[in-house]
Amino acid sequence: DADVTQTPRNRITKTGKRIMLECSQTKGHDRMYWYRQDPGLGLRLIYYSFDVKDINKGEISDGYSVSRQAQAKFSLSLESAIPNQTALYFCATSALGTDTQYFGPGTRLTVL
Amino acid sequence: RKEVEQDPGPFNVPEGATVAFNCTYSNSASQSFFWYRQDCRKEPKLLMSVYSSGNEDGRFTAQLNRASQYISLLIRDSKLSDSATYLCAGGEEYGNKLVFGAGTILRVKS
């Protein structure tokens, strides 16, 4: 079984809808991240959390919110989706003091 | 200017060739550097960490040049299976908040 899972894997929605992307991990890592990837722009950090009570904005947090429900779960919400939020979204985890981030398989989101 | 910049490529090389990618970073406070590999529509996976003294893993060699603020990745004896996008990343803390480049596409052809 994968150590970092994301649901859903694909989602098509309409402008104005609320969307939640979920991430779960079984690696026991404290640190979790949400990125979006767009062609030509690479991975950009949306939010990150260093433990359950810690939430930090990343480079592009506008239009997004997150919830760290438990050490193993980190959800990303789009309160009112817009077409330029169409992208590939990745969740990642890392352990304190290590140099490896482990990525989930990604969620492909299309906003019409 | 982007904080981490890469030549997007694509680099088209024959099997067996040696190919090198550079990645420049603008944040002089960056302390940790990495190369990730990403296959089409898949998640990035760590290829190598980049240390000041350089790092070699089989056919792959990574170097850091702090004076000129760039990191490099050298792939020797390219294989078809090396075809992928290579992302460089830098972070201020030890790997825990990274800024990624947009990636360099490598295509190895028989």
Coordinates of C-alpha atoms in Angstrom, one line a residue:
Chain A
D1 CA 0.0 0.0 0.0
A2 CA 1.1 3.5 -0.8
D3 CA 2.5 5.5 2.2
V4 CA 1.0 8.8 1.0
T5 CA -2.4 8.6 -0.6
Q6 CA -4.6 11.3 -2.1
T7 CA -8.3 11.4 -2.8
P8 CA -9.8 11.9 -5.3
R9 CA -7.3 11.2 -8.0
N10 CA -9.3 13.1 -10.6
R11 CA -12.0 15.6 -10.2
I12 CA -14.0 17.8 -12.6
T13 CA -16.0 20.5 -11.0
K14 CA -17.7 23.8 -11.9
T15 CA -16.8 27.4 -11.1
G16 CA -18.1 28.4 -7.6
K17 CA -18.2 24.9 -6.2
R18 CA -16.5 24.0 -2.9
I19 CA -13.9 21.2 -3.3
M20 CA -11.9 19.3 -0.7
L21 CA -8.8 17.3 -1.6
E22 CA -7.6 14.8 1.1
C23 CA -4.2 13.5 1.9
S24 CA -3.4 10.7 4.3
Q25 CA 0.0 9.2 5.2
T26 CA 1.2 6.2 7.1
K27 CA 4.8 7.2 7.3
G28 CA 4.4 8.8 10.8
H29 CA 5.8 12.1 9.5
D30 CA 5.1 15.3 11.3
R31 CA 5.4 17.6 8.3
M32 CA 3.0 17.8 5.5
Y33 CA 2.7 20.0 2.4
W34 CA 0.3 20.9 -0.4
Y35 CA 1.7 21.9 -3.8
R36 CA 0.1 22.6 -7.2
Q37 CA 1.9 22.0 -10.5
D38 CA 1.2 23.8 -13.7
P39 CA 3.0 23.4 -17.0
G40 CA 6.1 25.6 -17.2
L41 CA 5.7 26.7 -13.6
G42 CA 6.8 23.7 -11.6
L43 CA 5.7 22.9 -8.1
R44 CA 4.5 25.8 -6.0
L45 CA 3.8 25.5 -2.3
I46 CA 0.3 26.3 -1.2
Y47 CA 0.3 25.5 2.5
Y48 CA 2.4 23.5 4.9
S49 CA 2.1 22.1 8.4
F50 CA 5.0 21.2 10.7
D51 CA 2.7 19.5 13.2
V52 CA -1.0 19.2 14.1
K53 CA -1.2 22.7 15.6
D54 CA 0.9 24.4 13.0
I55 CA -0.4 25.8 9.7
N56 CA 1.6 28.1 7.4
K57 CA 0.9 29.8 4.2
G58 CA 3.1 29.0 1.2
E59 CA 3.8 30.9 -2.0
I60 CA 0.3 30.8 -3.4
S61 CA -2.3 30.4 -0.6
D62 CA -5.0 32.8 -1.8
G63 CA -8.2 31.0 -2.6
Y64 CA -7.2 27.9 -0.6
S65 CA -7.5 26.8 3.0
V66 CA -6.3 23.7 4.8
S67 CA -7.1 21.6 7.8
R68 CA -4.7 19.3 9.7
Q69 CA -7.1 16.9 11.3
A70 CA -4.5 14.6 12.7
Q71 CA -0.8 13.8 12.2
A72 CA -1.7 11.6 9.3
K73 CA -4.3 13.8 7.6
F74 CA -4.0 17.1 5.8
S75 CA -6.9 18.4 3.7
L76 CA -6.9 21.2 1.1
S77 CA -10.1 23.1 0.4
L78 CA -11.1 25.4 -2.5
E79 CA -14.0 27.4 -1.0
S80 CA -15.2 28.6 -4.4
A81 CA -13.3 27.0 -7.3
I82 CA -12.3 29.1 -10.3
P83 CA -10.9 27.9 -13.6
N84 CA -7.3 29.1 -13.0
Q85 CA -7.2 26.6 -10.1
T86 CA -7.2 23.8 -12.7
A87 CA -3.9 22.0 -12.0
L88 CA -2.3 18.9 -10.7
Y89 CA -2.2 18.9 -6.8
F90 CA 0.4 17.0 -4.8
C91 CA 0.6 16.3 -1.1
A92 CA 3.9 15.6 0.4
T93 CA 5.4 14.6 3.8
S94 CA 8.7 14.7 5.5
A95 CA 10.2 13.8 8.8
L96 CA 11.8 16.3 11.1
G97 CA 15.5 16.7 10.3
T98 CA 15.5 14.6 7.1
D99 CA 16.0 15.9 3.6
T100 CA 13.4 13.8 1.7
Q101 CA 9.9 14.8 0.9
Y102 CA 7.6 12.0 -0.1
F103 CA 4.9 12.8 -2.6
G104 CA 1.4 11.4 -3.0
P105 CA 0.2 10.3 -6.5
G106 CA -1.5 13.6 -7.1
T107 CA -5.0 14.9 -7.8
R108 CA -5.8 16.2 -11.2
L109 CA -8.4 18.9 -10.7
T110 CA -10.3 20.6 -13.6
V111 CA -12.5 23.6 -12.9
L112 CA -14.9 24.4 -15.7
Chain B
R1 CA 13.1 36.5 -11.4
K2 CA 12.2 33.0 -10.2
E3 CA 13.9 31.8 -7.1
V4 CA 15.0 28.6 -8.8
E5 CA 15.5 28.4 -12.5
Q6 CA 16.1 25.6 -14.9
D7 CA 16.4 25.3 -18.7
P8 CA 13.1 23.6 -19.6
G9 CA 14.7 21.6 -22.5
P10 CA 13.9 19.2 -23.9
F11 CA 17.3 17.7 -24.0
N12 CA 17.2 15.0 -26.7
V13 CA 20.2 12.6 -26.4
P14 CA 21.1 9.2 -27.7
E15 CA 21.5 6.2 -25.5
G16 CA 25.0 6.1 -23.9
A17 CA 25.4 9.9 -24.0
T18 CA 26.5 12.0 -21.1
V19 CA 24.1 14.9 -20.3
A20 CA 24.3 17.7 -17.8
F21 CA 21.7 20.0 -16.4
N22 CA 22.3 23.2 -14.4
C23 CA 19.9 24.9 -12.0
T24 CA 20.4 28.4 -10.6
Y25 CA 19.1 29.7 -7.3
S26 CA 18.7 33.3 -6.2
N27 CA 18.3 32.9 -2.5
S28 CA 21.7 33.0 -1.0
A29 CA 20.2 31.7 2.3
S30 CA 19.4 28.4 0.7
Q31 CA 21.2 25.6 2.6
S32 CA 19.9 22.3 1.1
F33 CA 19.5 21.3 -2.5
F34 CA 18.0 18.3 -4.2
W35 CA 17.3 16.7 -7.6
Y36 CA 13.9 15.0 -8.1
R37 CA 12.8 12.9 -11.0
Q38 CA 9.3 13.1 -12.3
D39 CA 7.8 10.8 -14.8
C40 CA 4.9 11.9 -16.9
R41 CA 1.8 12.6 -14.8
K42 CA 3.4 10.9 -11.8
E43 CA 4.6 12.2 -8.5
P44 CA 8.2 13.6 -8.1
K45 CA 10.6 11.2 -6.4
L46 CA 13.9 12.1 -4.8
L47 CA 16.9 11.3 -7.0
M48 CA 19.7 12.9 -5.1
S49 CA 20.6 15.3 -2.4
V50 CA 23.3 17.8 -3.3
Y51 CA 26.0 18.3 -0.8
S52 CA 28.8 20.9 -0.8
S53 CA 31.3 18.2 -1.5
G54 CA 29.4 16.8 -4.4
N55 CA 27.4 13.6 -4.5
E56 CA 27.7 10.6 -6.8
D57 CA 25.3 7.6 -7.1
G58 CA 26.2 5.3 -9.9
R59 CA 25.7 7.1 -13.2
F60 CA 24.5 10.3 -11.5
T61 CA 26.7 13.0 -10.1
A62 CA 25.4 16.2 -8.4
Q63 CA 27.5 19.2 -7.6
L64 CA 26.9 22.5 -5.8
N65 CA 28.6 25.8 -6.6
R66 CA 27.8 28.3 -3.9
A67 CA 29.9 31.1 -5.3
S68 CA 27.9 31.1 -8.5
Q69 CA 24.7 29.8 -6.9
Y70 CA 24.0 26.8 -9.1
I71 CA 23.6 23.1 -8.8
S72 CA 24.3 20.6 -11.5
L73 CA 23.3 17.0 -12.4
L74 CA 25.4 14.9 -14.6
I75 CA 24.1 11.7 -16.1
R76 CA 26.5 9.3 -17.7
D77 CA 25.8 6.5 -20.1
S78 CA 22.2 7.6 -20.5
K79 CA 19.5 4.9 -20.6
L80 CA 16.1 5.0 -22.2
S81 CA 14.6 4.7 -18.7
D82 CA 16.3 8.0 -17.8
S83 CA 13.7 9.9 -19.9
A84 CA 11.8 12.0 -17.4
T85 CA 11.6 15.6 -16.1
Y86 CA 14.3 16.5 -13.6
L87 CA 13.3 19.0 -10.9
C88 CA 15.8 20.9 -8.8
A89 CA 14.8 22.2 -5.4
G90 CA 16.4 24.4 -2.8
G91 CA 15.4 25.1 0.8
E92 CA 16.5 27.3 3.7
E93 CA 16.0 24.7 6.3
Y94 CA 17.2 21.2 6.1
G95 CA 14.9 20.0 3.3
N96 CA 11.7 21.0 5.0
K97 CA 10.4 23.9 2.9
L98 CA 11.5 23.6 -0.7
V99 CA 11.3 25.9 -3.7
F100 CA 11.2 23.9 -6.9
G101 CA 12.4 24.8 -10.4
A102 CA 10.0 24.2 -13.3
G103 CA 11.9 21.1 -14.5
T104 CA 14.1 20.0 -17.3
I105 CA 12.8 17.5 -19.8
L106 CA 15.2 14.7 -20.8
R107 CA 14.5 12.4 -23.7
V108 CA 16.9 9.5 -24.3
K109 CA 16.5 7.9 -27.7
S110 CA 17.8 4.6 -29.1

